[in-house]
Amino acid sequence: MDFVIVQPRQASLKVKGTSSSFPVHRIYCVGRNYAAHAIEMGHDPNREAPFFFQKNPDNLVEDGRFPYPPASNDVHHEIELIVALKDGGKDIPLGQALDRVYGYGVGLDMTRRDLQGKAKDAGRPWEIGKAFESSAPASALVPADEIGHPAQGAIWLDVNGERKQTGDLNQMIWKVPEMISYLSGLFVLQPGDLIFSGTPSGVGPVKRGDRLLGHIDGIGDLEVLVV
Ligand code: MN
């Protein structure tokens, strides 16, 4: 292809234990998917329809360094399970949703909470709070062929060695197959799509120099330094 400018790089995530990479198409993120986090953000945890926002594929960070972003004094950590799709489609039946999953990873949905709050108050989109540079640190992916489809297991985040967020994958209000099936009714899902599946309670601010250590049982760790 004869492009008229330099071709943008393909966003990707490494696959654990290999020299191969998973090419990333879109990043969908679900909001308020753990009841305790919905409550801490001042919302009713009852099961309402899931809602989604997006980050940009090139917001992914693989080198373990999160540059503190401009225009905010209140940047929060949100530890999340990443679901990586190898196949897409629309109107995917619930019973076929997991067949679309390539694998899983550990991610951080870094959030400019002050800007997100202003956007919420004004009824405006969330991009300035959610989809900024380096806002999606992520681990290498682990193929479902190796670990299956984890529906339970601890998910936690330490900041400077102190436990801040804790939960269990079994506390997700919308389970992985439900998220895939629901999303596929709104968008045509594609190979390479990622889903950040929501965060347990305990979100809070970070500052330069903080060391974040996220973990999900059966998937692995994610270490990030705020710089
Ligand atoms: Mn989130």
PDB file of N, CA, C and O in Angstrom, residues 19-96:
ATOM      1  N   SER A  19       7.773 -15.161  21.493  1.00  0.00           N
ATOM      2  CA  SER A  19       8.287 -13.939  20.858  1.00  0.00           C
ATOM      3  C   SER A  19       7.210 -13.313  19.982  1.00  0.00           C
ATOM      4  O   SER A  19       7.485 -12.401  19.205  1.00  0.00           O
ATOM      5  N   SER A  20       5.986 -13.814  20.084  1.00  0.00           N
ATOM      6  CA  SER A  20       4.890 -13.341  19.234  1.00  0.00           C
ATOM      7  C   SER A  20       4.078 -12.267  19.929  1.00  0.00           C
ATOM      8  O   SER A  20       4.093 -12.136  21.149  1.00  0.00           O
ATOM      9  N   SER A  21       3.340 -11.505  19.118  1.00  0.00           N
ATOM     10  CA  SER A  21       2.500 -10.442  19.646  1.00  0.00           C
ATOM     11  C   SER A  21       1.072 -10.581  19.142  1.00  0.00           C
ATOM     12  O   SER A  21       0.817 -11.169  18.081  1.00  0.00           O
ATOM     13  N   PHE A  22       0.159 -10.023  19.913  1.00  0.00           N
ATOM     14  CA  PHE A  22      -1.270 -10.004  19.593  1.00  0.00           C
ATOM     15  C   PHE A  22      -1.602  -8.600  19.078  1.00  0.00           C
ATOM     16  O   PHE A  22      -1.432  -7.616  19.817  1.00  0.00           O
ATOM     17  N   PRO A  23      -2.046  -8.475  17.826  1.00  0.00           N
ATOM     18  CA  PRO A  23      -2.351  -7.139  17.299  1.00  0.00           C
ATOM     19  C   PRO A  23      -3.664  -6.620  17.862  1.00  0.00           C
ATOM     20  O   PRO A  23      -4.645  -7.365  17.931  1.00  0.00           O
ATOM     21  N   VAL A  24      -3.676  -5.364  18.268  1.00  0.00           N
ATOM     22  CA  VAL A  24      -4.869  -4.812  18.930  1.00  0.00           C
ATOM     23  C   VAL A  24      -5.657  -3.932  17.964  1.00  0.00           C
ATOM     24  O   VAL A  24      -5.098  -3.048  17.303  1.00  0.00           O
ATOM     25  N   HIS A  25      -6.951  -4.194  17.913  1.00  0.00           N
ATOM     26  CA  HIS A  25      -7.854  -3.432  17.047  1.00  0.00           C
ATOM     27  C   HIS A  25      -8.527  -2.319  17.841  1.00  0.00           C
ATOM     28  O   HIS A  25      -8.215  -1.152  17.685  1.00  0.00           O
ATOM     29  N   ARG A  26      -9.462  -2.643  18.751  1.00  0.00           N
ATOM     30  CA  ARG A  26     -10.114  -1.641  19.596  1.00  0.00           C
ATOM     31  C   ARG A  26      -9.972  -2.032  21.062  1.00  0.00           C
ATOM     32  O   ARG A  26      -9.711  -3.193  21.366  1.00  0.00           O
ATOM     33  N   ILE A  27     -10.194  -1.059  21.948  1.00  0.00           N
ATOM     34  CA  ILE A  27     -10.248  -1.342  23.388  1.00  0.00           C
ATOM     35  C   ILE A  27     -11.591  -0.870  23.920  1.00  0.00           C
ATOM     36  O   ILE A  27     -11.875   0.329  23.957  1.00  0.00           O
ATOM     37  N   TYR A  28     -12.418  -1.833  24.302  1.00  0.00           N
ATOM     38  CA  TYR A  28     -13.679  -1.532  24.972  1.00  0.00           C
ATOM     39  C   TYR A  28     -13.469  -1.684  26.482  1.00  0.00           C
ATOM     40  O   TYR A  28     -12.772  -2.603  26.927  1.00  0.00           O
ATOM     41  N   CYS A  29     -14.092  -0.785  27.249  1.00  0.00           N
ATOM     42  CA  CYS A  29     -13.990  -0.854  28.704  1.00  0.00           C
ATOM     43  C   CYS A  29     -15.401  -0.823  29.284  1.00  0.00           C
ATOM     44  O   CYS A  29     -16.221   0.005  28.862  1.00  0.00           O
ATOM     45  N   VAL A  30     -15.671  -1.694  30.231  1.00  0.00           N
ATOM     46  CA  VAL A  30     -16.987  -1.693  30.880  1.00  0.00           C
ATOM     47  C   VAL A  30     -16.892  -0.923  32.188  1.00  0.00           C
ATOM     48  O   VAL A  30     -15.877  -0.983  32.888  1.00  0.00           O
ATOM     49  N   GLY A  31     -17.935  -0.165  32.484  1.00  0.00           N
ATOM     50  CA  GLY A  31     -17.969   0.612  33.726  1.00  0.00           C
ATOM     51  C   GLY A  31     -18.766  -0.099  34.804  1.00  0.00           C
ATOM     52  O   GLY A  31     -19.669  -0.883  34.510  1.00  0.00           O
ATOM     53  N   ARG A  32     -18.399   0.179  36.067  1.00  0.00           N
ATOM     54  CA  ARG A  32     -19.168  -0.289  37.235  1.00  0.00           C
ATOM     55  C   ARG A  32     -19.543  -1.762  37.147  1.00  0.00           C
ATOM     56  O   ARG A  32     -20.719  -2.108  37.210  1.00  0.00           O
ATOM     57  N   ASN A  33     -18.538  -2.618  37.029  1.00  0.00           N
ATOM     58  CA  ASN A  33     -18.849  -4.039  36.872  1.00  0.00           C
ATOM     59  C   ASN A  33     -18.610  -4.852  38.138  1.00  0.00           C
ATOM     60  O   ASN A  33     -18.717  -6.071  38.104  1.00  0.00           O
ATOM     61  N   TYR A  34     -18.239  -4.175  39.221  1.00  0.00           N
ATOM     62  CA  TYR A  34     -18.138  -4.833  40.532  1.00  0.00           C
ATOM     63  C   TYR A  34     -19.005  -4.003  41.477  1.00  0.00           C
ATOM     64  O   TYR A  34     -18.854  -2.772  41.546  1.00  0.00           O
ATOM     65  N   ALA A  35     -19.906  -4.649  42.199  1.00  0.00           N
ATOM     66  CA  ALA A  35     -20.877  -3.915  43.016  1.00  0.00           C
ATOM     67  C   ALA A  35     -20.187  -2.973  44.005  1.00  0.00           C
ATOM     68  O   ALA A  35     -20.583  -1.824  44.157  1.00  0.00           O
ATOM     69  N   ALA A  36     -19.123  -3.454  44.661  1.00  0.00           N
ATOM     70  CA  ALA A  36     -18.477  -2.642  45.695  1.00  0.00           C
ATOM     71  C   ALA A  36     -17.865  -1.377  45.096  1.00  0.00           C
ATOM     72  O   ALA A  36     -17.807  -0.337  45.743  1.00  0.00           O
ATOM     73  N   HIS A  37     -17.386  -1.457  43.856  1.00  0.00           N
ATOM     74  CA  HIS A  37     -16.830  -0.263  43.197  1.00  0.00           C
ATOM     75  C   HIS A  37     -17.956   0.686  42.785  1.00  0.00           C
ATOM     76  O   HIS A  37     -17.820   1.909  42.903  1.00  0.00           O
ATOM     77  N   ALA A  38     -19.082   0.147  42.305  1.00  0.00           N
ATOM     78  CA  ALA A  38     -20.223   1.010  41.958  1.00  0.00           C
ATOM     79  C   ALA A  38     -20.652   1.808  43.187  1.00  0.00           C
ATOM     80  O   ALA A  38     -20.900   3.018  43.121  1.00  0.00           O
ATOM     81  N   ILE A  39     -20.682   1.138  44.347  1.00  0.00           N
ATOM     82  CA  ILE A  39     -21.094   1.811  45.589  1.00  0.00           C
ATOM     83  C   ILE A  39     -20.084   2.901  45.959  1.00  0.00           C
ATOM     84  O   ILE A  39     -20.457   4.019  46.310  1.00  0.00           O
ATOM     85  N   GLU A  40     -18.768   2.593  45.853  1.00  0.00           N
ATOM     86  CA  GLU A  40     -17.770   3.591  46.263  1.00  0.00           C
ATOM     87  C   GLU A  40     -17.785   4.807  45.343  1.00  0.00           C
ATOM     88  O   GLU A  40     -17.351   5.889  45.729  1.00  0.00           O
ATOM     89  N   MET A  41     -18.317   4.653  44.115  1.00  0.00           N
ATOM     90  CA  MET A  41     -18.409   5.784  43.199  1.00  0.00           C
ATOM     91  C   MET A  41     -19.783   6.472  43.293  1.00  0.00           C
ATOM     92  O   MET A  41     -20.096   7.359  42.508  1.00  0.00           O
ATOM     93  N   GLY A  42     -20.601   6.019  44.253  1.00  0.00           N
ATOM     94  CA  GLY A  42     -21.865   6.695  44.495  1.00  0.00           C
ATOM     95  C   GLY A  42     -23.017   6.236  43.623  1.00  0.00           C
ATOM     96  O   GLY A  42     -23.978   6.977  43.418  1.00  0.00           O
ATOM     97  N   HIS A  43     -22.924   4.980  43.114  1.00  0.00           N
ATOM     98  CA  HIS A  43     -23.973   4.483  42.222  1.00  0.00           C
ATOM     99  C   HIS A  43     -24.663   3.264  42.820  1.00  0.00           C
ATOM    100  O   HIS A  43     -24.131   2.581  43.695  1.00  0.00           O
ATOM    101  N   ASP A  44     -25.845   3.004  42.304  1.00  0.00           N
ATOM    102  CA  ASP A  44     -26.634   1.845  42.709  1.00  0.00           C
ATOM    103  C   ASP A  44     -26.019   0.590  42.087  1.00  0.00           C
ATOM    104  O   ASP A  44     -25.829   0.537  40.872  1.00  0.00           O
ATOM    105  N   PRO A  45     -25.671  -0.396  42.902  1.00  0.00           N
ATOM    106  CA  PRO A  45     -25.018  -1.583  42.365  1.00  0.00           C
ATOM    107  C   PRO A  45     -25.973  -2.582  41.730  1.00  0.00           C
ATOM    108  O   PRO A  45     -25.550  -3.644  41.281  1.00  0.00           O
ATOM    109  N   ASN A  46     -27.260  -2.271  41.724  1.00  0.00           N
ATOM    110  CA  ASN A  46     -28.200  -3.218  41.127  1.00  0.00           C
ATOM    111  C   ASN A  46     -27.890  -3.406  39.646  1.00  0.00           C
ATOM    112  O   ASN A  46     -27.355  -2.525  38.989  1.00  0.00           O
ATOM    113  N   ARG A  47     -28.254  -4.569  39.158  1.00  0.00           N
ATOM    114  CA  ARG A  47     -27.852  -4.965  37.819  1.00  0.00           C
ATOM    115  C   ARG A  47     -28.605  -4.159  36.748  1.00  0.00           C
ATOM    116  O   ARG A  47     -29.725  -4.481  36.372  1.00  0.00           O
ATOM    117  N   GLU A  48     -27.952  -3.103  36.280  1.00  0.00           N
ATOM    118  CA  GLU A  48     -28.484  -2.344  35.151  1.00  0.00           C
ATOM    119  C   GLU A  48     -27.732  -2.824  33.916  1.00  0.00           C
ATOM    120  O   GLU A  48     -26.736  -3.528  34.028  1.00  0.00           O
ATOM    121  N   ALA A  49     -28.192  -2.430  32.741  1.00  0.00           N
ATOM    122  CA  ALA A  49     -27.479  -2.830  31.523  1.00  0.00           C
ATOM    123  C   ALA A  49     -26.037  -2.334  31.601  1.00  0.00           C
ATOM    124  O   ALA A  49     -25.786  -1.246  32.117  1.00  0.00           O
ATOM    125  N   PRO A  50     -25.079  -3.141  31.147  1.00  0.00           N
ATOM    126  CA  PRO A  50     -23.682  -2.685  31.197  1.00  0.00           C
ATOM    127  C   PRO A  50     -23.487  -1.484  30.285  1.00  0.00           C
ATOM    128  O   PRO A  50     -24.219  -1.326  29.301  1.00  0.00           O
ATOM    129  N   PHE A  51     -22.530  -0.628  30.625  1.00  0.00           N
ATOM    130  CA  PHE A  51     -22.211   0.467  29.704  1.00  0.00           C
ATOM    131  C   PHE A  51     -20.717   0.452  29.424  1.00  0.00           C
ATOM    132  O   PHE A  51     -19.927  -0.063  30.207  1.00  0.00           O
ATOM    133  N   PHE A  52     -20.380   0.993  28.279  1.00  0.00           N
ATOM    134  CA  PHE A  52     -19.011   0.882  27.791  1.00  0.00           C
ATOM    135  C   PHE A  52     -18.474   2.239  27.369  1.00  0.00           C
ATOM    136  O   PHE A  52     -19.217   3.134  26.994  1.00  0.00           O
ATOM    137  N   PHE A  53     -17.155   2.357  27.459  1.00  0.00           N
ATOM    138  CA  PHE A  53     -16.464   3.472  26.812  1.00  0.00           C
ATOM    139  C   PHE A  53     -15.254   2.847  26.131  1.00  0.00           C
ATOM    140  O   PHE A  53     -15.036   1.642  26.225  1.00  0.00           O
ATOM    141  N   GLN A  54     -14.493   3.650  25.403  1.00  0.00           N
ATOM    142  CA  GLN A  54     -13.333   3.096  24.719  1.00  0.00           C
ATOM    143  C   GLN A  54     -12.067   3.865  25.067  1.00  0.00           C
ATOM    144  O   GLN A  54     -12.108   5.057  25.376  1.00  0.00           O
ATOM    145  N   LYS A  55     -10.979   3.128  25.061  1.00  0.00           N
ATOM    146  CA  LYS A  55      -9.665   3.746  25.040  1.00  0.00           C
ATOM    147  C   LYS A  55      -9.105   3.541  23.644  1.00  0.00           C
ATOM    148  O   LYS A  55      -9.648   2.756  22.850  1.00  0.00           O
ATOM    149  N   ASN A  56      -8.014   4.234  23.354  1.00  0.00           N
ATOM    150  CA  ASN A  56      -7.377   4.075  22.048  1.00  0.00           C
ATOM    151  C   ASN A  56      -6.347   2.950  22.107  1.00  0.00           C
ATOM    152  O   ASN A  56      -5.622   2.832  23.100  1.00  0.00           O
ATOM    153  N   PRO A  57      -6.249   2.146  21.058  1.00  0.00           N
ATOM    154  CA  PRO A  57      -5.248   1.068  21.068  1.00  0.00           C
ATOM    155  C   PRO A  57      -3.840   1.564  21.383  1.00  0.00           C
ATOM    156  O   PRO A  57      -3.084   0.886  22.081  1.00  0.00           O
ATOM    157  N   ASP A  58      -3.495   2.759  20.900  1.00  0.00           N
ATOM    158  CA  ASP A  58      -2.125   3.236  21.157  1.00  0.00           C
ATOM    159  C   ASP A  58      -1.967   3.845  22.551  1.00  0.00           C
ATOM    160  O   ASP A  58      -0.910   4.376  22.878  1.00  0.00           O
ATOM    161  N   ASN A  59      -2.994   3.733  23.395  1.00  0.00           N
ATOM    162  CA  ASN A  59      -2.851   4.094  24.814  1.00  0.00           C
ATOM    163  C   ASN A  59      -2.218   2.956  25.620  1.00  0.00           C
ATOM    164  O   ASN A  59      -1.898   3.137  26.796  1.00  0.00           O
ATOM    165  N   LEU A  60      -2.074   1.770  25.006  1.00  0.00           N
ATOM    166  CA  LEU A  60      -1.473   0.642  25.723  1.00  0.00           C
ATOM    167  C   LEU A  60      -0.013   0.929  26.053  1.00  0.00           C
ATOM    168  O   LEU A  60       0.706   1.547  25.269  1.00  0.00           O
ATOM    169  N   VAL A  61       0.392   0.466  27.225  1.00  0.00           N
ATOM    170  CA  VAL A  61       1.773   0.606  27.690  1.00  0.00           C
ATOM    171  C   VAL A  61       2.267  -0.770  28.099  1.00  0.00           C
ATOM    172  O   VAL A  61       1.613  -1.446  28.883  1.00  0.00           O
ATOM    173  N   GLU A  62       3.410  -1.166  27.541  1.00  0.00           N
ATOM    174  CA  GLU A  62       3.949  -2.494  27.859  1.00  0.00           C
ATOM    175  C   GLU A  62       5.263  -2.434  28.614  1.00  0.00           C
ATOM    176  O   GLU A  62       5.785  -3.474  29.011  1.00  0.00           O
ATOM    177  N   ASP A  63       5.837  -1.224  28.764  1.00  0.00           N
ATOM    178  CA  ASP A  63       7.189  -1.159  29.328  1.00  0.00           C
ATOM    179  C   ASP A  63       7.213  -0.922  30.834  1.00  0.00           C
ATOM    180  O   ASP A  63       8.272  -0.711  31.417  1.00  0.00           O
ATOM    181  N   GLY A  64       6.012  -0.957  31.461  1.00  0.00           N
ATOM    182  CA  GLY A  64       5.983  -0.846  32.913  1.00  0.00           C
ATOM    183  C   GLY A  64       6.188   0.548  33.445  1.00  0.00           C
ATOM    184  O   GLY A  64       6.448   0.723  34.637  1.00  0.00           O
ATOM    185  N   ARG A  65       6.085   1.549  32.591  1.00  0.00           N
ATOM    186  CA  ARG A  65       6.244   2.939  33.044  1.00  0.00           C
ATOM    187  C   ARG A  65       5.007   3.734  32.645  1.00  0.00           C
ATOM    188  O   ARG A  65       4.608   3.750  31.480  1.00  0.00           O
ATOM    189  N   PHE A  66       4.401   4.390  33.629  1.00  0.00           N
ATOM    190  CA  PHE A  66       3.209   5.212  33.386  1.00  0.00           C
ATOM    191  C   PHE A  66       3.582   6.671  33.613  1.00  0.00           C
ATOM    192  O   PHE A  66       3.767   7.095  34.753  1.00  0.00           O
ATOM    193  N   PRO A  67       3.707   7.456  32.537  1.00  0.00           N
ATOM    194  CA  PRO A  67       4.017   8.883  32.703  1.00  0.00           C
ATOM    195  C   PRO A  67       2.788   9.618  33.241  1.00  0.00           C
ATOM    196  O   PRO A  67       1.722   9.542  32.644  1.00  0.00           O
ATOM    197  N   TYR A  68       2.963  10.310  34.372  1.00  0.00           N
ATOM    198  CA  TYR A  68       1.824  11.046  34.943  1.00  0.00           C
ATOM    199  C   TYR A  68       1.335  12.044  33.895  1.00  0.00           C
ATOM    200  O   TYR A  68       2.119  12.837  33.377  1.00  0.00           O
ATOM    201  N   PRO A  69       0.036  12.017  33.569  1.00  0.00           N
ATOM    202  CA  PRO A  69      -0.453  12.809  32.431  1.00  0.00           C
ATOM    203  C   PRO A  69      -0.653  14.274  32.798  1.00  0.00           C
ATOM    204  O   PRO A  69      -0.775  14.625  33.973  1.00  0.00           O
ATOM    205  N   PRO A  70      -0.726  15.136  31.788  1.00  0.00           N
ATOM    206  CA  PRO A  70      -1.009  16.546  32.040  1.00  0.00           C
ATOM    207  C   PRO A  70      -2.482  16.772  32.368  1.00  0.00           C
ATOM    208  O   PRO A  70      -3.312  15.874  32.206  1.00  0.00           O
ATOM    209  N   ALA A  71      -2.777  17.961  32.882  1.00  0.00           N
ATOM    210  CA  ALA A  71      -4.152  18.475  33.016  1.00  0.00           C
ATOM    211  C   ALA A  71      -4.949  17.796  34.121  1.00  0.00           C
ATOM    212  O   ALA A  71      -6.171  17.896  34.157  1.00  0.00           O
ATOM    213  N   SER A  72      -4.259  17.091  35.033  1.00  0.00           N
ATOM    214  CA  SER A  72      -4.979  16.426  36.108  1.00  0.00           C
ATOM    215  C   SER A  72      -4.158  16.446  37.386  1.00  0.00           C
ATOM    216  O   SER A  72      -2.932  16.391  37.350  1.00  0.00           O
ATOM    217  N   ASN A  73      -4.861  16.513  38.518  1.00  0.00           N
ATOM    218  CA  ASN A  73      -4.212  16.355  39.825  1.00  0.00           C
ATOM    219  C   ASN A  73      -4.780  15.167  40.576  1.00  0.00           C
ATOM    220  O   ASN A  73      -4.586  15.040  41.779  1.00  0.00           O
ATOM    221  N   ASP A  74      -5.543  14.315  39.881  1.00  0.00           N
ATOM    222  CA  ASP A  74      -6.222  13.204  40.556  1.00  0.00           C
ATOM    223  C   ASP A  74      -6.344  12.017  39.604  1.00  0.00           C
ATOM    224  O   ASP A  74      -7.414  11.706  39.105  1.00  0.00           O
ATOM    225  N   VAL A  75      -5.192  11.371  39.375  1.00  0.00           N
ATOM    226  CA  VAL A  75      -5.159  10.224  38.468  1.00  0.00           C
ATOM    227  C   VAL A  75      -5.283   8.939  39.285  1.00  0.00           C
ATOM    228  O   VAL A  75      -4.489   8.697  40.197  1.00  0.00           O
ATOM    229  N   HIS A  76      -6.280   8.130  38.964  1.00  0.00           N
ATOM    230  CA  HIS A  76      -6.578   6.925  39.753  1.00  0.00           C
ATOM    231  C   HIS A  76      -6.152   5.651  39.036  1.00  0.00           C
ATOM    232  O   HIS A  76      -6.158   5.575  37.805  1.00  0.00           O
ATOM    233  N   HIS A  77      -5.838   4.633  39.843  1.00  0.00           N
ATOM    234  CA  HIS A  77      -5.594   3.271  39.341  1.00  0.00           C
ATOM    235  C   HIS A  77      -6.902   2.491  39.354  1.00  0.00           C
ATOM    236  O   HIS A  77      -7.709   2.618  40.279  1.00  0.00           O
ATOM    237  N   GLU A  78      -7.113   1.680  38.316  1.00  0.00           N
ATOM    238  CA  GLU A  78      -8.221   0.714  38.281  1.00  0.00           C
ATOM    239  C   GLU A  78      -7.664  -0.586  37.714  1.00  0.00           C
ATOM    240  O   GLU A  78      -7.388  -0.680  36.517  1.00  0.00           O
ATOM    241  N   ILE A  79      -7.494  -1.596  38.560  1.00  0.00           N
ATOM    242  CA  ILE A  79      -6.967  -2.887  38.102  1.00  0.00           C
ATOM    243  C   ILE A  79      -8.100  -3.682  37.439  1.00  0.00           C
ATOM    244  O   ILE A  79      -9.216  -3.730  37.964  1.00  0.00           O
ATOM    245  N   GLU A  80      -7.802  -4.279  36.275  1.00  0.00           N
ATOM    246  CA  GLU A  80      -8.878  -4.933  35.517  1.00  0.00           C
ATOM    247  C   GLU A  80      -8.377  -6.177  34.775  1.00  0.00           C
ATOM    248  O   GLU A  80      -7.233  -6.222  34.313  1.00  0.00           O
ATOM    249  N   LEU A  81      -9.280  -7.138  34.615  1.00  0.00           N
ATOM    250  CA  LEU A  81      -9.041  -8.286  33.736  1.00  0.00           C
ATOM    251  C   LEU A  81      -9.196  -7.829  32.282  1.00  0.00           C
ATOM    252  O   LEU A  81     -10.202  -7.207  31.933  1.00  0.00           O
ATOM    253  N   ILE A  82      -8.187  -8.157  31.452  1.00  0.00           N
ATOM    254  CA  ILE A  82      -8.287  -7.885  30.009  1.00  0.00           C
ATOM    255  C   ILE A  82      -8.706  -9.171  29.301  1.00  0.00           C
ATOM    256  O   ILE A  82      -8.114 -10.229  29.509  1.00  0.00           O
ATOM    257  N   VAL A  83      -9.718  -9.058  28.450  1.00  0.00           N
ATOM    258  CA  VAL A  83     -10.159 -10.162  27.599  1.00  0.00           C
ATOM    259  C   VAL A  83      -9.750  -9.826  26.171  1.00  0.00           C
ATOM    260  O   VAL A  83     -10.073  -8.741  25.676  1.00  0.00           O
ATOM    261  N   ALA A  84      -9.026 -10.722  25.509  1.00  0.00           N
ATOM    262  CA  ALA A  84      -8.533 -10.477  24.148  1.00  0.00           C
ATOM    263  C   ALA A  84      -9.258 -11.396  23.173  1.00  0.00           C
ATOM    264  O   ALA A  84      -9.271 -12.625  23.357  1.00  0.00           O
ATOM    265  N   LEU A  85      -9.857 -10.807  22.142  1.00  0.00           N
ATOM    266  CA  LEU A  85     -10.668 -11.593  21.196  1.00  0.00           C
ATOM    267  C   LEU A  85      -9.867 -12.002  19.964  1.00  0.00           C
ATOM    268  O   LEU A  85      -9.182 -11.177  19.366  1.00  0.00           O
ATOM    269  N   LYS A  86     -10.006 -13.273  19.585  1.00  0.00           N
ATOM    270  CA  LYS A  86      -9.357 -13.765  18.365  1.00  0.00           C
ATOM    271  C   LYS A  86     -10.327 -13.802  17.196  1.00  0.00           C
ATOM    272  O   LYS A  86      -9.914 -13.906  16.039  1.00  0.00           O
ATOM    273  N   ASP A  87     -11.622 -13.744  17.501  1.00  0.00           N
ATOM    274  CA  ASP A  87     -12.663 -13.703  16.479  1.00  0.00           C
ATOM    275  C   ASP A  87     -13.709 -12.706  16.925  1.00  0.00           C
ATOM    276  O   ASP A  87     -13.876 -12.460  18.112  1.00  0.00           O
ATOM    277  N   GLY A  88     -14.432 -12.188  15.943  1.00  0.00           N
ATOM    278  CA  GLY A  88     -15.449 -11.202  16.274  1.00  0.00           C
ATOM    279  C   GLY A  88     -16.822 -11.643  15.828  1.00  0.00           C
ATOM    280  O   GLY A  88     -17.172 -12.811  15.923  1.00  0.00           O
ATOM    281  N   GLY A  89     -17.580 -10.658  15.373  1.00  0.00           N
ATOM    282  CA  GLY A  89     -18.924 -10.938  14.892  1.00  0.00           C
ATOM    283  C   GLY A  89     -19.924  -9.990  15.520  1.00  0.00           C
ATOM    284  O   GLY A  89     -19.580  -9.166  16.373  1.00  0.00           O
ATOM    285  N   LYS A  90     -21.169 -10.111  15.080  1.00  0.00           N
ATOM    286  CA  LYS A  90     -22.251  -9.341  15.701  1.00  0.00           C
ATOM    287  C   LYS A  90     -23.316 -10.307  16.187  1.00  0.00           C
ATOM    288  O   LYS A  90     -23.448 -11.417  15.657  1.00  0.00           O
ATOM    289  N   ASP A  91     -24.060  -9.880  17.194  1.00  0.00           N
ATOM    290  CA  ASP A  91     -25.118 -10.714  17.798  1.00  0.00           C
ATOM    291  C   ASP A  91     -24.601 -12.112  18.144  1.00  0.00           C
ATOM    292  O   ASP A  91     -25.166 -13.130  17.744  1.00  0.00           O
ATOM    293  N   ILE A  92     -23.495 -12.142  18.873  1.00  0.00           N
ATOM    294  CA  ILE A  92     -22.887 -13.425  19.266  1.00  0.00           C
ATOM    295  C   ILE A  92     -23.718 -14.037  20.386  1.00  0.00           C
ATOM    296  O   ILE A  92     -23.927 -13.402  21.425  1.00  0.00           O
ATOM    297  N   PRO A  93     -24.208 -15.279  20.197  1.00  0.00           N
ATOM    298  CA  PRO A  93     -24.971 -15.921  21.271  1.00  0.00           C
ATOM    299  C   PRO A  93     -24.102 -16.146  22.505  1.00  0.00           C
ATOM    300  O   PRO A  93     -22.896 -16.401  22.396  1.00  0.00           O
ATOM    301  N   LEU A  94     -24.745 -16.043  23.660  1.00  0.00           N
ATOM    302  CA  LEU A  94     -24.039 -16.210  24.924  1.00  0.00           C
ATOM    303  C   LEU A  94     -23.192 -17.482  24.951  1.00  0.00           C
ATOM    304  O   LEU A  94     -22.040 -17.481  25.366  1.00  0.00           O
ATOM    305  N   GLY A  95     -23.775 -18.564  24.468  1.00  0.00           N
ATOM    306  CA  GLY A  95     -23.105 -19.862  24.531  1.00  0.00           C
ATOM    307  C   GLY A  95     -21.913 -19.991  23.613  1.00  0.00           C
ATOM    308  O   GLY A  95     -21.133 -20.940  23.729  1.00  0.00           O
ATOM    309  N   GLN A  96     -21.753 -19.041  22.681  1.00  0.00           N
ATOM    310  CA  GLN A  96     -20.612 -19.094  21.755  1.00  0.00           C
ATOM    311  C   GLN A  96     -19.580 -18.014  22.045  1.00  0.00           C
ATOM    312  O   GLN A  96     -18.561 -17.917  21.358  1.00  0.00           O
TER     313      GLN A  96
END
